Structure formats: structure tokens, C-alpha cells
Amino acid sequence: MNRKFKMISLGLSLAGLLALVACQSMEQGTGQKANASLESKSGSTAKGEVTFVWQGNDVLINGKFSGLKPNAEQGFHVHEKGDCSSPDAVSAGGHFNPETKAHGMPNSGMNHAGDLPNIKSDASGNANYTATLHGFAVNTGPTGIVGRSVVVHRDPDDYKSQPAGNSGPRIACGLIK
């Protein structure tokens, strides 16, 4: 009887270990990619292209933007809905926030998954953007951004005002696919 108990115990331990390994692999990326083409909203001329590449626990974000206010910062966020159909992009919903955290500084652990660093434009209103973040995945799972939208706002995110950083109207929006 004791030997039978040990075998059952060993089987359950092995099953638990395999489940843990499976969960960990689901939370890490191995190069999965997604893209978004942002179109102008709210009467602006802002537009852009963004790529997301999942590498381990981090997501590398690269973007190229034009039509922004020169020498300025603009808020930039992943929003919960993949809907940019309204003229003001309000159809994209609020910031992507699967863990129901407060709005905050990206990568602080005290922020929405969709809180991204501000975009900084040059004297011509163009910007190249690079950030490495964690807290979301490049897939369609509960923490995944595929099928959601990415939005540029007119004003800089202050990273403290609730619920969205006081970043103003949405001036560009694109579906992440």
C-alpha cells in the first residue's frame, strides 16, 4: 500500500511539474510578431506603423510616425478594443488593463498593461519609437494585444492622472494584427 501511495504521489508531482512548465512557456514569447497601421483621427494628420515582437518575457515595440505636433510628446497606449471605426477613436475603448491596475509609468508594475512610453516628435513632426516592455503578450490570450488597438493621443501622458494620464484626444488609431 505504501509503495502504491508513493507511485501516485510521484505521478501527481510529475503532472504538477509539467503543468507549471506548460504555464511558463505560455507566458513567454519566441519571436511572435504583430503590426498596426495607424490612421488619422479627430481631424489630425497623425499616422504611423508599429511592430510588436515578443521575446521571452518582454515585447519589443518599434514605430514610425508622422503628422505629429513638432518637438512634442504624445501619449501612446494599447486600448482594449480592436475598433478604430469612430472619427475620434473612442470606439477603441479604454486602456488595455487585464489586471485592473491603476494607470501609471510603463514597466513599473503599477500600471495598465497598455500604458506605453510617450512618443517624442522631431521639429518636422516625425518620430521613430522604440521601447521594451513587459506585462502583456503578442497573442490573442487574456493578456494578449492581438485584436486590440494602439492609439496616439494629442498630449503627453503624465503617468499619474486617472484613469488615462490626461493625454487628450485620440489623434491616430490602428488595429493590432
PDB file of C-alpha atoms in Angstrom:
ATOM      1  CA  MET A   1       0.000   0.000   0.000  1.00  0.00           C
ATOM      2  CA  ASN A   2       2.828   2.404   0.877  1.00  0.00           C
ATOM      3  CA  ARG A   3       4.518   1.763  -2.476  1.00  0.00           C
ATOM      4  CA  LYS A   4       1.249   2.420  -4.323  1.00  0.00           C
ATOM      5  CA  PHE A   5       0.888   5.756  -2.470  1.00  0.00           C
ATOM      6  CA  LYS A   6       4.435   6.767  -3.420  1.00  0.00           C
ATOM      7  CA  MET A   7       3.760   5.989  -7.111  1.00  0.00           C
ATOM      8  CA  ILE A   8       0.547   8.045  -7.073  1.00  0.00           C
ATOM      9  CA  SER A   9       2.368  10.863  -5.291  1.00  0.00           C
ATOM     10  CA  LEU A  10       5.211  10.772  -7.819  1.00  0.00           C
ATOM     11  CA  GLY A  11       2.687  10.801 -10.695  1.00  0.00           C
ATOM     12  CA  LEU A  12       0.890  13.827  -9.239  1.00  0.00           C
ATOM     13  CA  SER A  13       4.200  15.641  -8.666  1.00  0.00           C
ATOM     14  CA  LEU A  14       5.264  14.991 -12.251  1.00  0.00           C
ATOM     15  CA  ALA A  15       1.875  16.174 -13.549  1.00  0.00           C
ATOM     16  CA  GLY A  16       2.218  19.351 -11.460  1.00  0.00           C
ATOM     17  CA  LEU A  17       5.700  19.993 -12.803  1.00  0.00           C
ATOM     18  CA  LEU A  18       4.543  19.514 -16.401  1.00  0.00           C
ATOM     19  CA  ALA A  19       1.623  21.886 -15.824  1.00  0.00           C
ATOM     20  CA  LEU A  20       3.993  24.503 -14.378  1.00  0.00           C
ATOM     21  CA  VAL A  21       6.357  24.206 -17.349  1.00  0.00           C
ATOM     22  CA  ALA A  22       3.406  24.486 -19.760  1.00  0.00           C
ATOM     23  CA  CYS A  23       2.149  27.637 -17.994  1.00  0.00           C
ATOM     24  CA  GLN A  24       5.586  29.224 -18.056  1.00  0.00           C
ATOM     25  CA  SER A  25       6.006  28.559 -21.772  1.00  0.00           C
ATOM     26  CA  MET A  26       2.611  30.167 -22.449  1.00  0.00           C
ATOM     27  CA  GLU A  27       3.784  33.351 -20.728  1.00  0.00           C
ATOM     28  CA  GLN A  28       6.937  33.722 -22.808  1.00  0.00           C
ATOM     29  CA  GLY A  29       7.307  34.625 -26.425  1.00  0.00           C
ATOM     30  CA  THR A  30       9.592  33.168 -29.019  1.00  0.00           C
ATOM     31  CA  GLY A  31       9.510  35.833 -31.698  1.00  0.00           C
ATOM     32  CA  GLN A  32       5.750  36.183 -32.269  1.00  0.00           C
ATOM     33  CA  LYS A  33       5.044  39.405 -34.183  1.00  0.00           C
ATOM     34  CA  ALA A  34       2.125  41.762 -34.657  1.00  0.00           C
ATOM     35  CA  ASN A  35       1.722  45.005 -36.601  1.00  0.00           C
ATOM     36  CA  ALA A  36      -0.563  48.015 -36.636  1.00  0.00           C
ATOM     37  CA  SER A  37      -1.085  50.716 -39.267  1.00  0.00           C
ATOM     38  CA  LEU A  38      -2.392  53.849 -37.555  1.00  0.00           C
ATOM     39  CA  GLU A  39      -4.737  56.187 -39.384  1.00  0.00           C
ATOM     40  CA  SER A  40      -5.509  59.823 -38.555  1.00  0.00           C
ATOM     41  CA  LYS A  41      -8.377  60.572 -36.155  1.00  0.00           C
ATOM     42  CA  SER A  42     -10.001  63.657 -34.600  1.00  0.00           C
ATOM     43  CA  GLY A  43      -9.106  65.828 -37.617  1.00  0.00           C
ATOM     44  CA  SER A  44      -5.353  65.298 -37.225  1.00  0.00           C
ATOM     45  CA  THR A  45      -2.755  64.328 -39.812  1.00  0.00           C
ATOM     46  CA  ALA A  46      -1.019  61.835 -37.500  1.00  0.00           C
ATOM     47  CA  LYS A  47      -0.338  58.353 -38.802  1.00  0.00           C
ATOM     48  CA  GLY A  48       2.141  55.587 -38.198  1.00  0.00           C
ATOM     49  CA  GLU A  49       3.308  51.993 -38.347  1.00  0.00           C
ATOM     50  CA  VAL A  50       4.071  49.910 -35.244  1.00  0.00           C
ATOM     51  CA  THR A  51       5.513  46.413 -34.790  1.00  0.00           C
ATOM     52  CA  PHE A  52       5.452  44.292 -31.649  1.00  0.00           C
ATOM     53  CA  VAL A  53       7.885  41.361 -31.230  1.00  0.00           C
ATOM     54  CA  TRP A  54       7.579  39.045 -28.222  1.00  0.00           C
ATOM     55  CA  GLN A  55      10.979  37.986 -26.878  1.00  0.00           C
ATOM     56  CA  GLY A  56      10.871  35.923 -23.676  1.00  0.00           C
ATOM     57  CA  ASN A  57       9.022  37.979 -21.048  1.00  0.00           C
ATOM     58  CA  ASP A  58       9.450  41.249 -22.959  1.00  0.00           C
ATOM     59  CA  VAL A  59       7.846  42.824 -26.004  1.00  0.00           C
ATOM     60  CA  LEU A  60       9.997  44.975 -28.289  1.00  0.00           C
ATOM     61  CA  ILE A  61       7.974  47.807 -29.833  1.00  0.00           C
ATOM     62  CA  ASN A  62       9.170  49.767 -32.864  1.00  0.00           C
ATOM     63  CA  GLY A  63       7.229  52.534 -34.517  1.00  0.00           C
ATOM     64  CA  LYS A  64       7.485  55.259 -37.114  1.00  0.00           C
ATOM     65  CA  PHE A  65       5.103  58.231 -37.009  1.00  0.00           C
ATOM     66  CA  SER A  66       4.406  61.404 -38.984  1.00  0.00           C
ATOM     67  CA  GLY A  67       1.962  64.301 -38.778  1.00  0.00           C
ATOM     68  CA  LEU A  68       2.576  64.851 -35.068  1.00  0.00           C
ATOM     69  CA  LYS A  69       2.937  68.192 -33.317  1.00  0.00           C
ATOM     70  CA  PRO A  70       6.600  69.243 -33.832  1.00  0.00           C
ATOM     71  CA  ASN A  71       9.038  68.946 -30.910  1.00  0.00           C
ATOM     72  CA  ALA A  72       6.393  67.485 -28.628  1.00  0.00           C
ATOM     73  CA  GLU A  73       5.395  64.365 -26.735  1.00  0.00           C
ATOM     74  CA  GLN A  74       2.235  62.404 -27.380  1.00  0.00           C
ATOM     75  CA  GLY A  75       0.596  59.742 -25.208  1.00  0.00           C
ATOM     76  CA  PHE A  76       0.686  56.228 -26.663  1.00  0.00           C
ATOM     77  CA  HIS A  77      -1.373  53.274 -25.438  1.00  0.00           C
ATOM     78  CA  VAL A  78      -2.756  49.869 -26.289  1.00  0.00           C
ATOM     79  CA  HIS A  79      -6.552  50.102 -25.965  1.00  0.00           C
ATOM     80  CA  GLU A  80      -8.926  47.294 -25.039  1.00  0.00           C
ATOM     81  CA  LYS A  81     -10.969  47.053 -28.240  1.00  0.00           C
ATOM     82  CA  GLY A  82      -9.792  46.470 -31.785  1.00  0.00           C
ATOM     83  CA  ASP A  83     -12.159  49.090 -33.143  1.00  0.00           C
ATOM     84  CA  CYS A  84     -10.924  52.342 -34.688  1.00  0.00           C
ATOM     85  CA  SER A  85     -14.158  52.999 -36.600  1.00  0.00           C
ATOM     86  CA  SER A  86     -15.297  56.197 -34.864  1.00  0.00           C
ATOM     87  CA  PRO A  87     -13.885  59.539 -36.099  1.00  0.00           C
ATOM     88  CA  ASP A  88     -12.409  60.229 -32.632  1.00  0.00           C
ATOM     89  CA  ALA A  89     -11.267  56.601 -31.961  1.00  0.00           C
ATOM     90  CA  VAL A  90     -13.414  56.414 -28.805  1.00  0.00           C
ATOM     91  CA  SER A  91     -14.625  53.096 -30.256  1.00  0.00           C
ATOM     92  CA  ALA A  92     -11.243  51.640 -29.163  1.00  0.00           C
ATOM     93  CA  GLY A  93     -12.416  51.725 -25.527  1.00  0.00           C
ATOM     94  CA  GLY A  94     -10.163  52.380 -22.552  1.00  0.00           C
ATOM     95  CA  HIS A  95      -6.578  51.348 -21.961  1.00  0.00           C
ATOM     96  CA  PHE A  96      -5.889  47.614 -22.117  1.00  0.00           C
ATOM     97  CA  ASN A  97      -5.888  46.609 -18.449  1.00  0.00           C
ATOM     98  CA  PRO A  98      -6.360  42.847 -17.899  1.00  0.00           C
ATOM     99  CA  GLU A  99      -5.110  43.008 -14.287  1.00  0.00           C
ATOM    100  CA  THR A 100      -7.319  46.014 -13.346  1.00  0.00           C
ATOM    101  CA  LYS A 101      -4.419  48.141 -12.125  1.00  0.00           C
ATOM    102  CA  ALA A 102      -4.267  51.928 -11.869  1.00  0.00           C
ATOM    103  CA  HIS A 103      -2.780  53.954 -14.729  1.00  0.00           C
ATOM    104  CA  GLY A 104       0.936  54.567 -14.260  1.00  0.00           C
ATOM    105  CA  MET A 105       4.509  54.592 -15.512  1.00  0.00           C
ATOM    106  CA  PRO A 106       5.195  51.810 -18.046  1.00  0.00           C
ATOM    107  CA  ASN A 107       7.121  48.793 -16.648  1.00  0.00           C
ATOM    108  CA  SER A 108       6.572  49.983 -13.064  1.00  0.00           C
ATOM    109  CA  GLY A 109       4.344  47.052 -12.158  1.00  0.00           C
ATOM    110  CA  MET A 110       1.806  49.654 -11.052  1.00  0.00           C
ATOM    111  CA  ASN A 111       0.336  50.359 -14.487  1.00  0.00           C
ATOM    112  CA  HIS A 112      -2.122  49.199 -17.119  1.00  0.00           C
ATOM    113  CA  ALA A 113      -0.643  46.627 -19.496  1.00  0.00           C
ATOM    114  CA  GLY A 114      -1.476  49.128 -22.260  1.00  0.00           C
ATOM    115  CA  ASP A 115       0.496  52.029 -20.755  1.00  0.00           C
ATOM    116  CA  LEU A 116       3.366  52.747 -23.158  1.00  0.00           C
ATOM    117  CA  PRO A 117       6.101  55.423 -23.043  1.00  0.00           C
ATOM    118  CA  ASN A 118       5.270  58.718 -24.777  1.00  0.00           C
ATOM    119  CA  ILE A 119       6.242  59.313 -28.396  1.00  0.00           C
ATOM    120  CA  LYS A 120       8.697  62.207 -28.886  1.00  0.00           C
ATOM    121  CA  SER A 121       8.490  64.002 -32.224  1.00  0.00           C
ATOM    122  CA  ASP A 122      11.195  65.986 -34.003  1.00  0.00           C
ATOM    123  CA  ALA A 123      10.977  69.504 -35.488  1.00  0.00           C
ATOM    124  CA  SER A 124       9.135  68.106 -38.537  1.00  0.00           C
ATOM    125  CA  GLY A 125       6.528  66.227 -36.500  1.00  0.00           C
ATOM    126  CA  ASN A 126       8.065  62.824 -37.224  1.00  0.00           C
ATOM    127  CA  ALA A 127       9.120  60.226 -34.679  1.00  0.00           C
ATOM    128  CA  ASN A 128      10.927  56.923 -34.501  1.00  0.00           C
ATOM    129  CA  TYR A 129       9.913  54.919 -31.449  1.00  0.00           C
ATOM    130  CA  THR A 130      11.494  52.015 -29.600  1.00  0.00           C
ATOM    131  CA  ALA A 131      10.513  50.530 -26.246  1.00  0.00           C
ATOM    132  CA  THR A 132      10.928  47.196 -24.493  1.00  0.00           C
ATOM    133  CA  LEU A 133       8.077  46.392 -22.118  1.00  0.00           C
ATOM    134  CA  HIS A 134       6.543  43.501 -20.222  1.00  0.00           C
ATOM    135  CA  GLY A 135       3.120  42.757 -18.781  1.00  0.00           C
ATOM    136  CA  PHE A 136       1.392  41.687 -21.989  1.00  0.00           C
ATOM    137  CA  ALA A 137       1.701  39.083 -24.723  1.00  0.00           C
ATOM    138  CA  VAL A 138       1.735  39.098 -28.525  1.00  0.00           C
ATOM    139  CA  ASN A 139      -1.188  36.700 -28.945  1.00  0.00           C
ATOM    140  CA  THR A 140      -4.966  36.602 -28.541  1.00  0.00           C
ATOM    141  CA  GLY A 141      -4.963  35.304 -24.933  1.00  0.00           C
ATOM    142  CA  PRO A 142      -6.229  37.174 -21.862  1.00  0.00           C
ATOM    143  CA  THR A 143      -3.060  39.306 -21.693  1.00  0.00           C
ATOM    144  CA  GLY A 144      -2.622  39.389 -25.468  1.00  0.00           C
ATOM    145  CA  ILE A 145      -2.665  42.539 -27.596  1.00  0.00           C
ATOM    146  CA  VAL A 146      -3.526  40.934 -30.957  1.00  0.00           C
ATOM    147  CA  GLY A 147      -7.016  42.085 -31.947  1.00  0.00           C
ATOM    148  CA  ARG A 148      -6.809  45.217 -29.798  1.00  0.00           C
ATOM    149  CA  SER A 149      -5.892  48.734 -30.951  1.00  0.00           C
ATOM    150  CA  VAL A 150      -2.977  51.087 -30.448  1.00  0.00           C
ATOM    151  CA  VAL A 151      -3.699  54.805 -30.093  1.00  0.00           C
ATOM    152  CA  VAL A 152      -1.669  58.031 -30.256  1.00  0.00           C
ATOM    153  CA  HIS A 153      -3.016  60.922 -28.178  1.00  0.00           C
ATOM    154  CA  ARG A 154      -2.553  64.659 -28.797  1.00  0.00           C
ATOM    155  CA  ASP A 155      -0.904  65.424 -25.432  1.00  0.00           C
ATOM    156  CA  PRO A 156       1.786  63.719 -23.358  1.00  0.00           C
ATOM    157  CA  ASP A 157       0.791  61.123 -20.788  1.00  0.00           C
ATOM    158  CA  ASP A 158       1.601  62.393 -17.279  1.00  0.00           C
ATOM    159  CA  TYR A 159       1.659  58.764 -15.987  1.00  0.00           C
ATOM    160  CA  LYS A 160      -0.316  59.693 -12.874  1.00  0.00           C
ATOM    161  CA  SER A 161      -3.754  61.140 -13.707  1.00  0.00           C
ATOM    162  CA  GLN A 162      -6.504  58.526 -13.549  1.00  0.00           C
ATOM    163  CA  PRO A 163      -7.760  56.760 -15.488  1.00  0.00           C
ATOM    164  CA  ALA A 164      -5.705  57.599 -18.598  1.00  0.00           C
ATOM    165  CA  GLY A 165      -2.857  60.041 -17.931  1.00  0.00           C
ATOM    166  CA  ASN A 166      -4.578  63.224 -19.126  1.00  0.00           C
ATOM    167  CA  SER A 167      -3.243  62.684 -22.649  1.00  0.00           C
ATOM    168  CA  GLY A 168      -6.094  64.331 -24.532  1.00  0.00           C
ATOM    169  CA  PRO A 169      -7.928  63.409 -27.724  1.00  0.00           C
ATOM    170  CA  ARG A 170      -7.031  60.348 -29.779  1.00  0.00           C
ATOM    171  CA  ILE A 171      -5.272  61.512 -32.958  1.00  0.00           C
ATOM    172  CA  ALA A 172      -4.344  58.180 -34.566  1.00  0.00           C
ATOM    173  CA  CYS A 173      -5.575  54.611 -34.174  1.00  0.00           C
ATOM    174  CA  GLY A 174      -4.701  51.200 -35.628  1.00  0.00           C
ATOM    175  CA  LEU A 175      -5.758  47.577 -35.197  1.00  0.00           C
ATOM    176  CA  ILE A 176      -3.041  45.254 -33.884  1.00  0.00           C
ATOM    177  CA  LYS A 177      -2.912  42.146 -36.082  1.00  0.00           C
TER     178      LYS A 177
END
